mmCIF file with all atom_site columns, C-alpha atoms in Angstrom:
data_model
loop_
_atom_site.group_PDB
_atom_site.id
_atom_site.type_symbol
_atom_site.label_atom_id
_atom_site.label_alt_id
_atom_site.label_comp_id
_atom_site.label_asym_id
_atom_site.label_entity_id
_atom_site.label_seq_id
_atom_site.pdbx_PDB_ins_code
_atom_site.Cartn_x
_atom_site.Cartn_y
_atom_site.Cartn_z
_atom_site.occupancy
_atom_site.B_iso_or_equiv
_atom_site.pdbx_formal_charge
_atom_site.auth_seq_id
_atom_site.auth_comp_id
_atom_site.auth_asym_id
_atom_site.auth_atom_id
_atom_site.pdbx_PDB_model_num
ATOM 1   C CA . MET A 1 1   ? 163.660 92.456  118.975 1.00 0.00 ? 1   MET A CA 1
ATOM 2   C CA . PRO A 1 2   ? 166.357 95.127  119.383 1.00 0.00 ? 2   PRO A CA 1
ATOM 3   C CA . THR A 1 3   ? 166.087 97.734  122.118 1.00 0.00 ? 3   THR A CA 1
ATOM 4   C CA . ARG A 1 4   ? 164.938 101.086 120.749 1.00 0.00 ? 4   ARG A CA 1
ATOM 5   C CA . LEU A 1 5   ? 165.154 104.223 122.833 1.00 0.00 ? 5   LEU A CA 1
ATOM 6   C CA . ARG A 1 6   ? 164.227 107.798 122.104 1.00 0.00 ? 6   ARG A CA 1
ATOM 7   C CA . PRO A 1 7   ? 167.230 110.129 121.816 1.00 0.00 ? 7   PRO A CA 1
ATOM 8   C CA . PHE A 1 8   ? 166.245 111.782 125.131 1.00 0.00 ? 8   PHE A CA 1
ATOM 9   C CA . PRO A 1 9   ? 163.521 110.984 127.681 1.00 0.00 ? 9   PRO A CA 1
ATOM 10  C CA . ALA A 1 10  ? 161.531 114.245 127.628 1.00 0.00 ? 10  ALA A CA 1
ATOM 11  C CA . ARG A 1 11  ? 160.687 115.668 124.241 1.00 0.00 ? 11  ARG A CA 1
ATOM 12  C CA . ARG A 1 12  ? 158.424 118.125 122.480 1.00 0.00 ? 12  ARG A CA 1
ATOM 13  C CA . ILE A 1 13  ? 157.755 117.500 118.799 1.00 0.00 ? 13  ILE A CA 1
ATOM 14  C CA . SER A 1 14  ? 157.973 120.876 117.084 1.00 0.00 ? 14  SER A CA 1
ATOM 15  C CA . SER A 1 15  ? 157.544 119.551 113.534 1.00 0.00 ? 15  SER A CA 1
ATOM 16  C CA . PRO A 1 16  ? 156.368 116.007 112.747 1.00 0.00 ? 16  PRO A CA 1
ATOM 17  C CA . TYR A 1 17  ? 157.268 113.789 109.799 1.00 0.00 ? 17  TYR A CA 1
ATOM 18  C CA . GLY A 1 18  ? 155.202 114.484 106.666 1.00 0.00 ? 18  GLY A CA 1
ATOM 19  C CA . TRP A 1 19  ? 153.904 117.397 104.604 1.00 0.00 ? 19  TRP A CA 1
ATOM 20  C CA . ARG A 1 20  ? 154.354 120.849 106.127 1.00 0.00 ? 20  ARG A CA 1
ATOM 21  C CA . CYS A 1 21  ? 154.958 124.503 105.388 1.00 0.00 ? 21  CYS A CA 1
ATOM 22  C CA . ARG A 1 22  ? 158.443 125.533 106.437 1.00 0.00 ? 22  ARG A CA 1
ATOM 23  C CA . PRO A 1 23  ? 158.575 128.441 108.891 1.00 0.00 ? 23  PRO A CA 1
ATOM 24  C CA . GLY A 1 24  ? 158.126 131.697 106.962 1.00 0.00 ? 24  GLY A CA 1
ATOM 25  C CA . SER A 1 25  ? 156.806 129.960 103.827 1.00 0.00 ? 25  SER A CA 1
ATOM 26  C CA . THR A 1 26  ? 153.416 129.073 102.351 1.00 0.00 ? 26  THR A CA 1
ATOM 27  C CA . THR A 1 27  ? 154.845 126.358 100.108 1.00 0.00 ? 27  THR A CA 1
ATOM 28  C CA . LYS A 1 28  ? 154.402 122.782 101.327 1.00 0.00 ? 28  LYS A CA 1
ATOM 29  C CA . SER A 1 29  ? 157.298 120.357 101.295 1.00 0.00 ? 29  SER A CA 1
ATOM 30  C CA . PHE A 1 30  ? 157.781 116.863 102.678 1.00 0.00 ? 30  PHE A CA 1
ATOM 31  C CA . HIS A 1 31  ? 159.616 116.776 105.995 1.00 0.00 ? 31  HIS A CA 1
ATOM 32  C CA . LEU A 1 32  ? 161.689 113.570 106.102 1.00 0.00 ? 32  LEU A CA 1
ATOM 33  C CA . GLY A 1 33  ? 162.045 113.471 109.865 1.00 0.00 ? 33  GLY A CA 1
ATOM 34  C CA . THR A 1 34  ? 160.691 114.591 113.205 1.00 0.00 ? 34  THR A CA 1
ATOM 35  C CA . ASP A 1 35  ? 161.958 117.726 114.936 1.00 0.00 ? 35  ASP A CA 1
ATOM 36  C CA . TYR A 1 36  ? 162.263 117.552 118.719 1.00 0.00 ? 36  TYR A CA 1
ATOM 37  C CA . GLN A 1 37  ? 162.585 120.909 120.453 1.00 0.00 ? 37  GLN A CA 1
ATOM 38  C CA . VAL A 1 38  ? 164.856 120.562 123.457 1.00 0.00 ? 38  VAL A CA 1
ATOM 39  C CA . PRO A 1 39  ? 167.398 122.909 125.046 1.00 0.00 ? 39  PRO A CA 1
ATOM 40  C CA . GLY A 1 40  ? 170.723 123.368 123.277 1.00 0.00 ? 40  GLY A CA 1
ATOM 41  C CA . GLY A 1 41  ? 173.428 121.177 124.741 1.00 0.00 ? 41  GLY A CA 1
ATOM 42  C CA . THR A 1 42  ? 171.046 118.333 125.661 1.00 0.00 ? 42  THR A CA 1
ATOM 43  C CA . ALA A 1 43  ? 172.785 114.971 125.167 1.00 0.00 ? 43  ALA A CA 1
ATOM 44  C CA . VAL A 1 44  ? 171.561 113.026 122.104 1.00 0.00 ? 44  VAL A CA 1
ATOM 45  C CA . ARG A 1 45  ? 171.603 109.252 122.568 1.00 0.00 ? 45  ARG A CA 1
ATOM 46  C CA . ALA A 1 46  ? 171.708 106.517 119.928 1.00 0.00 ? 46  ALA A CA 1
ATOM 47  C CA . CYS A 1 47  ? 168.186 105.122 119.461 1.00 0.00 ? 47  CYS A CA 1
ATOM 48  C CA . GLU A 1 48  ? 169.445 101.583 118.930 1.00 0.00 ? 48  GLU A CA 1
ATOM 49  C CA . ALA A 1 49  ? 172.727 99.656  118.891 1.00 0.00 ? 49  ALA A CA 1
ATOM 50  C CA . GLY A 1 50  ? 174.519 99.811  115.562 1.00 0.00 ? 50  GLY A CA 1
ATOM 51  C CA . THR A 1 51  ? 177.535 101.110 113.678 1.00 0.00 ? 51  THR A CA 1
ATOM 52  C CA . VAL A 1 52  ? 178.240 104.732 112.767 1.00 0.00 ? 52  VAL A CA 1
ATOM 53  C CA . SER A 1 53  ? 178.200 104.886 108.962 1.00 0.00 ? 53  SER A CA 1
ATOM 54  C CA . ASP A 1 54  ? 178.504 108.633 108.327 1.00 0.00 ? 54  ASP A CA 1
ATOM 55  C CA . VAL A 1 55  ? 179.613 111.763 110.167 1.00 0.00 ? 55  VAL A CA 1
ATOM 56  C CA . ARG A 1 56  ? 179.422 115.019 108.244 1.00 0.00 ? 56  ARG A CA 1
ATOM 57  C CA . TYR A 1 57  ? 178.660 118.709 108.166 1.00 0.00 ? 57  TYR A CA 1
ATOM 58  C CA . ASP A 1 58  ? 176.716 120.379 105.397 1.00 0.00 ? 58  ASP A CA 1
ATOM 59  C CA . ALA A 1 59  ? 175.087 123.782 105.060 1.00 0.00 ? 59  ALA A CA 1
ATOM 60  C CA . ALA A 1 60  ? 171.510 122.456 105.289 1.00 0.00 ? 60  ALA A CA 1
ATOM 61  C CA . SER A 1 61  ? 171.714 119.684 107.904 1.00 0.00 ? 61  SER A CA 1
ATOM 62  C CA . GLY A 1 62  ? 174.592 120.999 109.992 1.00 0.00 ? 62  GLY A CA 1
ATOM 63  C CA . HIS A 1 63  ? 176.509 118.426 112.013 1.00 0.00 ? 63  HIS A CA 1
ATOM 64  C CA . THR A 1 64  ? 174.943 115.029 111.240 1.00 0.00 ? 64  THR A CA 1
ATOM 65  C CA . ILE A 1 65  ? 175.504 111.436 112.379 1.00 0.00 ? 65  ILE A CA 1
ATOM 66  C CA . THR A 1 66  ? 174.090 108.332 110.656 1.00 0.00 ? 66  THR A CA 1
ATOM 67  C CA . ILE A 1 67  ? 173.926 104.956 112.412 1.00 0.00 ? 67  ILE A CA 1
ATOM 68  C CA . LEU A 1 68  ? 173.165 101.612 110.720 1.00 0.00 ? 68  LEU A CA 1
ATOM 69  C CA . HIS A 1 69  ? 171.032 99.169  112.734 1.00 0.00 ? 69  HIS A CA 1
ATOM 70  C CA . ALA A 1 70  ? 169.726 95.607  112.383 1.00 0.00 ? 70  ALA A CA 1
ATOM 71  C CA . GLY A 1 71  ? 166.792 94.848  110.107 1.00 0.00 ? 71  GLY A CA 1
ATOM 72  C CA . GLY A 1 72  ? 167.799 97.333  107.401 1.00 0.00 ? 72  GLY A CA 1
ATOM 73  C CA . TRP A 1 73  ? 167.160 100.359 109.627 1.00 0.00 ? 73  TRP A CA 1
ATOM 74  C CA . SER A 1 74  ? 169.297 103.481 109.951 1.00 0.00 ? 74  SER A CA 1
ATOM 75  C CA . THR A 1 75  ? 168.815 106.658 111.971 1.00 0.00 ? 75  THR A CA 1
ATOM 76  C CA . LYS A 1 76  ? 170.110 110.135 111.141 1.00 0.00 ? 76  LYS A CA 1
ATOM 77  C CA . TYR A 1 77  ? 170.627 112.872 113.725 1.00 0.00 ? 77  TYR A CA 1
ATOM 78  C CA . HIS A 1 78  ? 170.819 116.433 112.280 1.00 0.00 ? 78  HIS A CA 1
ATOM 79  C CA . HIS A 1 79  ? 171.685 119.960 113.530 1.00 0.00 ? 79  HIS A CA 1
ATOM 80  C CA . LEU A 1 80  ? 173.993 118.737 116.308 1.00 0.00 ? 80  LEU A CA 1
ATOM 81  C CA . ARG A 1 81  ? 175.877 121.390 118.250 1.00 0.00 ? 81  ARG A CA 1
ATOM 82  C CA . HIS A 1 82  ? 179.446 120.245 117.758 1.00 0.00 ? 82  HIS A CA 1
ATOM 83  C CA . GLU A 1 83  ? 181.414 117.804 115.761 1.00 0.00 ? 83  GLU A CA 1
ATOM 84  C CA . ALA A 1 84  ? 180.427 114.236 116.566 1.00 0.00 ? 84  ALA A CA 1
ATOM 85  C CA . SER A 1 85  ? 181.522 112.363 119.665 1.00 0.00 ? 85  SER A CA 1
ATOM 86  C CA . VAL A 1 86  ? 181.710 109.211 117.509 1.00 0.00 ? 86  VAL A CA 1
ATOM 87  C CA . ALA A 1 87  ? 183.586 108.185 114.360 1.00 0.00 ? 87  ALA A CA 1
ATOM 88  C CA . VAL A 1 88  ? 182.686 106.288 111.187 1.00 0.00 ? 88  VAL A CA 1
ATOM 89  C CA . GLY A 1 89  ? 182.955 102.540 111.783 1.00 0.00 ? 89  GLY A CA 1
ATOM 90  C CA . GLN A 1 90  ? 182.512 102.861 115.542 1.00 0.00 ? 90  GLN A CA 1
ATOM 91  C CA . PRO A 1 91  ? 179.966 100.523 117.163 1.00 0.00 ? 91  PRO A CA 1
ATOM 92  C CA . VAL A 1 92  ? 177.474 102.256 119.469 1.00 0.00 ? 92  VAL A CA 1
ATOM 93  C CA . ASP A 1 93  ? 175.066 100.955 122.097 1.00 0.00 ? 93  ASP A CA 1
ATOM 94  C CA . ALA A 1 94  ? 171.424 101.954 122.487 1.00 0.00 ? 94  ALA A CA 1
ATOM 95  C CA . GLY A 1 95  ? 171.404 104.972 124.791 1.00 0.00 ? 95  GLY A CA 1
ATOM 96  C CA . GLN A 1 96  ? 175.054 105.919 124.189 1.00 0.00 ? 96  GLN A CA 1
ATOM 97  C CA . VAL A 1 97  ? 175.654 109.682 123.925 1.00 0.00 ? 97  VAL A CA 1
ATOM 98  C CA . ILE A 1 98  ? 176.635 110.476 120.331 1.00 0.00 ? 98  ILE A CA 1
ATOM 99  C CA . GLY A 1 99  ? 176.325 114.276 120.290 1.00 0.00 ? 99  GLY A CA 1
ATOM 100 C CA . TYR A 1 100 ? 174.492 117.311 121.647 1.00 0.00 ? 100 TYR A CA 1
ATOM 101 C CA . VAL A 1 101 ? 171.444 119.289 120.481 1.00 0.00 ? 101 VAL A CA 1
ATOM 102 C CA . GLY A 1 102 ? 172.258 122.458 118.561 1.00 0.00 ? 102 GLY A CA 1
ATOM 103 C CA . HIS A 1 103 ? 171.039 124.528 115.637 1.00 0.00 ? 103 HIS A CA 1
ATOM 104 C CA . THR A 1 104 ? 173.741 124.106 113.005 1.00 0.00 ? 104 THR A CA 1
ATOM 105 C CA . GLY A 1 105 ? 172.874 124.251 109.316 1.00 0.00 ? 105 GLY A CA 1
ATOM 106 C CA . THR A 1 106 ? 169.560 125.783 108.300 1.00 0.00 ? 106 THR A CA 1
ATOM 107 C CA . ALA A 1 107 ? 167.813 125.074 111.596 1.00 0.00 ? 107 ALA A CA 1
ATOM 108 C CA . ALA A 1 108 ? 164.996 127.588 111.159 1.00 0.00 ? 108 ALA A CA 1
ATOM 109 C CA . HIS A 1 109 ? 163.527 127.368 114.639 1.00 0.00 ? 109 HIS A CA 1
ATOM 110 C CA . GLY A 1 110 ? 166.500 127.306 116.995 1.00 0.00 ? 110 GLY A CA 1
ATOM 111 C CA . ASP A 1 111 ? 167.900 124.450 119.026 1.00 0.00 ? 111 ASP A CA 1
ATOM 112 C CA . HIS A 1 112 ? 166.352 121.110 118.102 1.00 0.00 ? 112 HIS A CA 1
ATOM 113 C CA . LEU A 1 113 ? 167.129 117.607 116.895 1.00 0.00 ? 113 LEU A CA 1
ATOM 114 C CA . HIS A 1 114 ? 165.920 116.569 113.443 1.00 0.00 ? 114 HIS A CA 1
ATOM 115 C CA . LEU A 1 115 ? 165.705 112.764 113.584 1.00 0.00 ? 115 LEU A CA 1
ATOM 116 C CA . GLU A 1 116 ? 165.212 110.617 110.481 1.00 0.00 ? 116 GLU A CA 1
ATOM 117 C CA . ALA A 1 117 ? 164.510 106.879 110.313 1.00 0.00 ? 117 ALA A CA 1
ATOM 118 C CA . TRP A 1 118 ? 165.243 104.910 107.138 1.00 0.00 ? 118 TRP A CA 1
ATOM 119 C CA . ARG A 1 119 ? 164.530 101.277 106.315 1.00 0.00 ? 119 ARG A CA 1
ATOM 120 C CA . ASN A 1 120 ? 166.189 99.606  103.354 1.00 0.00 ? 120 ASN A CA 1
ATOM 121 C CA . GLY A 1 121 ? 166.964 103.007 101.818 1.00 0.00 ? 121 GLY A CA 1
ATOM 122 C CA . ARG A 1 122 ? 163.428 104.430 102.191 1.00 0.00 ? 122 ARG A CA 1
ATOM 123 C CA . HIS A 1 123 ? 162.471 107.119 104.672 1.00 0.00 ? 123 HIS A CA 1
ATOM 124 C CA . ALA A 1 124 ? 159.956 106.252 107.379 1.00 0.00 ? 124 ALA A CA 1
ATOM 125 C CA . ASP A 1 125 ? 158.156 108.106 110.139 1.00 0.00 ? 125 ASP A CA 1
ATOM 126 C CA . PRO A 1 126 ? 160.459 108.033 113.186 1.00 0.00 ? 126 PRO A CA 1
ATOM 127 C CA . GLU A 1 127 ? 157.413 107.502 115.420 1.00 0.00 ? 127 GLU A CA 1
ATOM 128 C CA . THR A 1 128 ? 156.663 104.290 113.474 1.00 0.00 ? 128 THR A CA 1
ATOM 129 C CA . TYR A 1 129 ? 160.272 103.196 114.015 1.00 0.00 ? 129 TYR A CA 1
ATOM 130 C CA . PHE A 1 130 ? 159.772 103.475 117.794 1.00 0.00 ? 130 PHE A CA 1
ATOM 131 C CA . GLU A 1 131 ? 156.331 101.849 117.737 1.00 0.00 ? 131 GLU A CA 1
ATOM 132 C CA . GLU A 1 132 ? 157.312 98.874  115.567 1.00 0.00 ? 132 GLU A CA 1
ATOM 133 C CA . VAL A 1 133 ? 156.634 95.642  117.424 1.00 0.00 ? 133 VAL A CA 1
ATOM 134 C CA . ASP A 1 134 ? 158.197 93.104  115.078 1.00 0.00 ? 134 ASP A CA 1
ATOM 135 C CA . THR A 1 135 ? 161.503 93.545  113.239 1.00 0.00 ? 135 THR A CA 1
ATOM 136 C CA . PRO A 1 136 ? 161.671 90.857  110.528 1.00 0.00 ? 136 PRO A CA 1
#
């Protein structure tokens, strides 16, 4: 089984995966990831060894890195402070610093990391990704 690490040791979940009302709204929408509230500038580490498949900036997600892992998994790290410290095609190790917490894009509640976990093209609860015991 591959080594899976959280992006930083201490964390506070400010918005879990699943249905929620966005800050300032009464309309529910599905939140595809988990938001971890940590101080801006905190190092973000790759959750698992893999290969960087995408590095981009967009108005909603801000600076984002996507890493492909074994077993059909990928992880996406959103709202990073600066441009990525890694490049597309670069292999990364579990625990390697890939960026820093920020609030780029439409980060409604300040500095945080929005982490998504995907398996075979379908979103999954990042907490399940960390708790998974068997990776077929």
